Coordinates of C-alpha atoms in Angstrom, one line a residue:
M15 CA 68.9 -73.0 -14.6
C16 CA 66.4 -74.5 -12.2
W17 CA 65.0 -76.2 -15.2
I18 CA 68.2 -78.1 -15.8
P19 CA 67.4 -81.3 -13.7
R20 CA 64.0 -82.0 -14.7
R21 CA 64.6 -81.6 -18.6
L22 CA 67.8 -83.6 -18.5
S23 CA 66.4 -86.5 -16.7
R24 CA 63.3 -86.3 -19.1
L25 CA 65.5 -86.1 -22.0
A26 CA 67.9 -89.3 -20.5
I27 CA 64.9 -91.4 -20.2
K28 CA 63.6 -90.4 -23.4
L29 CA 66.9 -91.8 -24.9
G30 CA 67.4 -94.4 -22.6
L31 CA 70.5 -93.6 -21.0
F32 CA 70.0 -94.9 -17.8
E33 CA 68.3 -97.6 -16.1
E34 CA 64.9 -97.4 -15.1
E35 CA 65.7 -97.2 -11.4
E36 CA 68.0 -94.4 -11.8
R37 CA 64.9 -92.0 -12.9
G38 CA 67.0 -90.4 -15.8
G39 CA 70.4 -89.9 -13.7
L40 CA 68.6 -88.5 -10.6
L41 CA 69.6 -91.2 -8.6
C42 CA 73.4 -91.5 -10.0
Q43 CA 75.8 -90.5 -7.3
G44 CA 78.9 -88.7 -8.3
H45 CA 82.6 -90.0 -8.1
E46 CA 84.3 -89.7 -4.5
N47 CA 85.8 -86.5 -3.9
H48 CA 87.8 -86.2 -0.8
Y49 CA 87.2 -82.2 -1.2
D50 CA 83.7 -81.9 -1.6
Y51 CA 81.1 -84.4 0.0
R52 CA 78.4 -83.3 -2.6
Y53 CA 80.2 -85.2 -5.3
R54 CA 78.9 -88.5 -3.3
T55 CA 75.6 -87.6 -3.4
N56 CA 73.0 -87.9 -5.7
V57 CA 71.0 -84.9 -7.6
L58 CA 67.7 -85.1 -5.2
E59 CA 70.1 -84.8 -2.0
N60 CA 71.9 -81.9 -3.8
L61 CA 68.7 -80.2 -4.0
M62 CA 68.6 -80.0 -0.4
H63 CA 71.8 -77.8 -0.4
S64 CA 71.9 -73.9 -0.2
D65 CA 74.7 -71.7 -2.0
L66 CA 77.5 -72.2 0.6
N67 CA 80.2 -70.4 -1.9
L68 CA 78.3 -67.3 -1.7
W69 CA 80.9 -64.4 0.0
S70 CA 79.5 -61.2 1.1
N71 CA 79.4 -59.1 4.0
D72 CA 76.0 -57.9 3.4
D73 CA 73.5 -60.1 5.4
A74 CA 70.4 -58.5 3.7
Y75 CA 71.9 -59.5 0.2
K76 CA 72.6 -63.1 1.5
R77 CA 69.2 -63.6 2.9
E78 CA 67.9 -62.4 -0.4
H79 CA 69.9 -64.7 -2.5
H80 CA 69.8 -67.6 -0.1
E81 CA 65.5 -67.1 -0.4
A82 CA 65.9 -66.9 -4.2
V83 CA 67.7 -70.4 -4.4
D84 CA 65.2 -72.0 -1.7
D85 CA 62.5 -70.9 -4.2
K86 CA 64.0 -71.9 -7.2
Y87 CA 65.2 -75.1 -6.0
L88 CA 61.5 -76.1 -4.6
Q89 CA 60.2 -75.4 -7.9
V90 CA 62.3 -78.1 -9.4
L91 CA 61.0 -80.3 -6.4
I92 CA 57.6 -79.6 -7.6
Q93 CA 58.1 -80.5 -11.0
L94 CA 60.2 -83.6 -10.2
R95 CA 57.2 -84.7 -8.0
K96 CA 54.7 -83.9 -10.9
M97 CA 56.7 -85.9 -13.4
G98 CA 56.8 -89.0 -11.0
L99 CA 60.6 -88.3 -10.6
L100 CA 60.4 -87.6 -7.1
K101 CA 58.6 -89.9 -4.8
K102 CA 57.4 -89.8 -1.2
E103 CA 59.4 -92.6 0.1
D104 CA 62.9 -90.4 -1.3
I105 CA 62.5 -88.1 1.5
Q106 CA 63.2 -90.6 4.2
Q107 CA 65.5 -93.2 1.9
Y108 CA 67.7 -90.3 1.3
H109 CA 67.3 -88.4 4.4
L110 CA 66.4 -85.1 2.5
T111 CA 64.9 -83.5 5.9
I112 CA 68.1 -84.2 7.7
K113 CA 70.1 -82.6 5.0
L114 CA 68.0 -79.7 4.9
C115 CA 68.4 -79.2 8.6
G116 CA 72.0 -79.9 8.8
E117 CA 73.0 -77.2 6.5
Y118 CA 74.9 -74.6 8.1
G119 CA 73.8 -70.9 7.8
Y120 CA 70.5 -70.3 5.8
F121 CA 67.5 -72.8 6.7
S122 CA 65.7 -73.5 3.7
E123 CA 62.1 -73.0 5.1
K124 CA 60.1 -73.5 2.0
R125 CA 61.7 -76.8 1.1
F126 CA 61.6 -78.1 4.4
R127 CA 57.7 -77.3 4.6
F128 CA 57.1 -79.0 1.1
L129 CA 58.9 -82.2 2.3
I130 CA 57.0 -82.2 5.7
E131 CA 53.7 -81.6 4.4
W132 CA 54.3 -84.6 1.7
D133 CA 55.7 -86.8 4.5
P134 CA 55.1 -85.8 8.2
N135 CA 56.6 -89.1 9.5
A136 CA 60.0 -87.7 8.3
L137 CA 59.8 -85.7 11.3
I138 CA 60.0 -88.6 13.6
N139 CA 63.7 -89.1 12.4
P140 CA 65.7 -88.6 15.6
D141 CA 68.7 -86.7 13.7
V142 CA 66.2 -83.9 12.2
K143 CA 67.4 -81.2 14.3
G144 CA 69.8 -79.1 12.4
S145 CA 73.9 -78.6 12.7
L146 CA 73.7 -75.2 14.1
P147 CA 70.8 -74.1 15.8
T148 CA 69.2 -70.9 15.1
D149 CA 65.7 -69.5 16.6
E150 CA 64.3 -69.8 13.2
R151 CA 65.3 -73.2 12.4
F152 CA 64.4 -74.8 16.2
Q153 CA 61.0 -73.0 16.0
I154 CA 59.8 -74.2 12.4
V155 CA 60.8 -77.8 13.2
F156 CA 59.4 -77.9 16.6
E157 CA 56.1 -76.1 15.2
S158 CA 55.8 -78.7 12.7
G159 CA 56.2 -81.8 15.1
I160 CA 53.2 -79.9 17.1
R161 CA 51.5 -79.4 14.1
Y162 CA 51.2 -83.2 12.7
F163 CA 51.7 -85.0 16.0
P164 CA 49.9 -82.3 18.6
K165 CA 48.8 -85.0 21.3
K166 CA 52.1 -86.5 22.6
K167 CA 54.5 -87.4 20.0
G168 CA 55.3 -83.8 18.9
I169 CA 56.3 -82.6 22.2
N170 CA 58.4 -86.0 22.8
L171 CA 60.5 -85.4 19.6
L172 CA 62.1 -82.6 21.4
F173 CA 64.0 -85.4 23.6
H174 CA 64.3 -88.3 21.1
K175 CA 67.8 -89.3 21.1
G176 CA 70.0 -89.2 17.9
T177 CA 71.6 -92.1 16.3
G178 CA 75.3 -93.1 15.5
H179 CA 77.7 -90.6 17.1
N180 CA 74.8 -88.1 18.1
H181 CA 73.1 -91.1 20.2
W182 CA 73.7 -88.9 23.2
Q183 CA 72.2 -85.8 22.2
Y184 CA 68.5 -84.7 21.7
P185 CA 66.9 -81.5 20.0
F186 CA 66.3 -79.8 23.0
E187 CA 69.8 -80.2 24.6
S188 CA 71.3 -79.3 21.2
A189 CA 69.2 -76.0 21.0
C190 CA 69.8 -75.2 24.6
M191 CA 73.7 -75.4 23.9
G192 CA 73.2 -73.1 20.7
L193 CA 70.6 -70.8 22.1
G194 CA 70.5 -70.8 25.6
Y195 CA 67.8 -72.3 27.9
E196 CA 65.7 -69.1 28.2
Q197 CA 65.4 -68.5 24.6
V198 CA 64.6 -72.1 23.9
M199 CA 62.0 -72.0 26.4
K200 CA 60.5 -69.0 24.8
V201 CA 60.0 -70.7 21.6
V202 CA 58.5 -73.8 22.8
E203 CA 56.3 -71.7 25.2
D204 CA 55.1 -69.5 22.3
T205 CA 54.6 -72.5 19.8
L206 CA 52.5 -74.3 22.3
I207 CA 50.3 -71.3 23.1
R208 CA 49.7 -71.0 19.2
Y209 CA 48.5 -74.5 19.0
S210 CA 46.6 -74.5 22.3
D211 CA 43.4 -75.5 20.3
T212 CA 44.7 -78.8 20.2
P213 CA 46.5 -79.2 23.5
I214 CA 49.2 -81.8 24.6
N215 CA 47.6 -85.0 26.2
V216 CA 50.4 -84.6 29.1
A217 CA 49.6 -88.0 30.6
D218 CA 49.9 -90.1 27.7
A219 CA 53.3 -88.1 26.4
L220 CA 54.5 -88.8 30.0
L221 CA 53.8 -92.7 29.9
S222 CA 54.9 -92.6 26.2
A223 CA 58.2 -90.9 27.2
A224 CA 58.9 -93.3 30.2
V225 CA 58.9 -96.4 28.5
D226 CA 60.3 -95.3 25.1
E227 CA 64.2 -95.9 25.4
N228 CA 64.7 -93.6 22.3
V229 CA 63.3 -90.7 24.5
H230 CA 65.6 -89.3 26.8
L231 CA 64.2 -88.9 30.6
D232 CA 64.6 -85.3 30.5
C233 CA 61.1 -85.3 28.6
V234 CA 59.9 -86.8 31.9
Y235 CA 61.1 -84.0 33.9
F236 CA 60.0 -81.5 31.3
L237 CA 56.1 -82.7 31.2
L238 CA 56.0 -83.0 35.0
R239 CA 57.1 -79.4 35.5
R240 CA 54.3 -78.5 33.2
Q241 CA 51.8 -80.5 35.1
P242 CA 53.0 -81.3 38.2
D243 CA 49.8 -83.2 39.4
V244 CA 50.1 -85.3 36.6
L245 CA 51.5 -88.3 38.4
L246 CA 48.7 -88.2 41.1
K247 CA 45.8 -88.2 38.4
L248 CA 47.8 -91.6 36.9
L249 CA 47.8 -93.0 40.3
S250 CA 44.4 -92.5 41.0
S251 CA 43.1 -93.9 37.6
S252 CA 46.0 -96.8 38.1
S253 CA 43.6 -98.7 40.5
S254 CA 41.1 -99.7 37.6
S255 CA 43.7 -100.3 35.0
P256 CA 46.6 -102.6 35.7
R257 CA 48.5 -101.4 32.4
I258 CA 48.3 -97.8 33.6
S259 CA 49.3 -99.2 37.1
T260 CA 52.7 -101.1 35.6
L261 CA 53.1 -97.9 33.6
V262 CA 53.1 -95.4 36.3
D263 CA 55.4 -98.0 38.3
A264 CA 57.8 -97.7 35.4
T265 CA 58.1 -94.2 35.2
A266 CA 58.7 -93.8 38.8
A267 CA 61.6 -96.4 38.5
G268 CA 63.0 -94.4 35.6
I269 CA 63.0 -91.3 37.4
N270 CA 64.8 -92.8 40.4
D271 CA 67.5 -94.5 38.1
N272 CA 67.8 -91.1 36.4
N273 CA 68.3 -88.9 39.7
N274 CA 70.9 -91.9 40.8
D275 CA 72.6 -91.3 37.7
S276 CA 72.8 -87.6 37.9
S277 CA 73.8 -87.7 41.5
N278 CA 77.0 -90.1 40.5
N279 CA 77.6 -87.8 37.3
D280 CA 77.2 -84.3 38.1
N281 CA 79.2 -83.2 35.3
S282 CA 77.5 -84.7 32.5
G283 CA 75.7 -82.7 29.7
D284 CA 72.3 -84.1 31.1
S285 CA 72.8 -82.7 34.5
K286 CA 73.8 -79.3 33.4
I287 CA 70.6 -79.3 31.2
R288 CA 68.4 -80.4 34.2
K289 CA 70.2 -77.5 36.5
R290 CA 69.2 -74.9 34.0
K291 CA 65.7 -75.8 34.0
R292 CA 65.4 -75.8 37.6
G293 CA 66.7 -72.2 37.4

């Protein structure tokens, strides 16, 4: 059945059934259906889904089934890419990685890696974190960030704020809520050890986190805990660089502001995460 999208789209193009920009019907959205959101998506978006209608109490069978679906859908994506019907810009335009990470249950690792290898910048989207965190999902997404953005952006992605109704939440917090702080930190530390040949530039990551309003200030605390003397090193070099001095001042000001906010709102989700990190 995995041949259907590419063969039908090729036939539709040959017969001129769709406009050129519709790519043989691949980009046509279905009619709105209040009972199934998939009817409002196009074929490329539907290729990000898993089989959620599988009913079985056998976990091994379910995993085998989902892996088979992942394999077949991956082959469709590969063929569509070869035919020029799947384009690099589609990944972000149609939020394909977000849809993969947002699937409940099984995480389609092969399709995820295929898309990220083609367009690593899709990782920068703040909503690429997943709906129900699992060890596997969190580890693969975080590892990809460190692999493609090893110096500073990869670690900062852990604390990148979401958008829309998720604007208050960031991947590290979401993972801690779902998996527990200790397990999340184990995944983070194990991943950083595996990629220790390209170590994080803590100073650059710290300054970047301090001035980027899209990165939660918990990132600053996280980095300071890993390398407590980084601010002293930055201060010692700030005398020769006005820019660094300004950034260090901004970092300190941000930390003070965040401390004040935390003391005024001890029941906030951010405060709870920070208290766990001190433990």
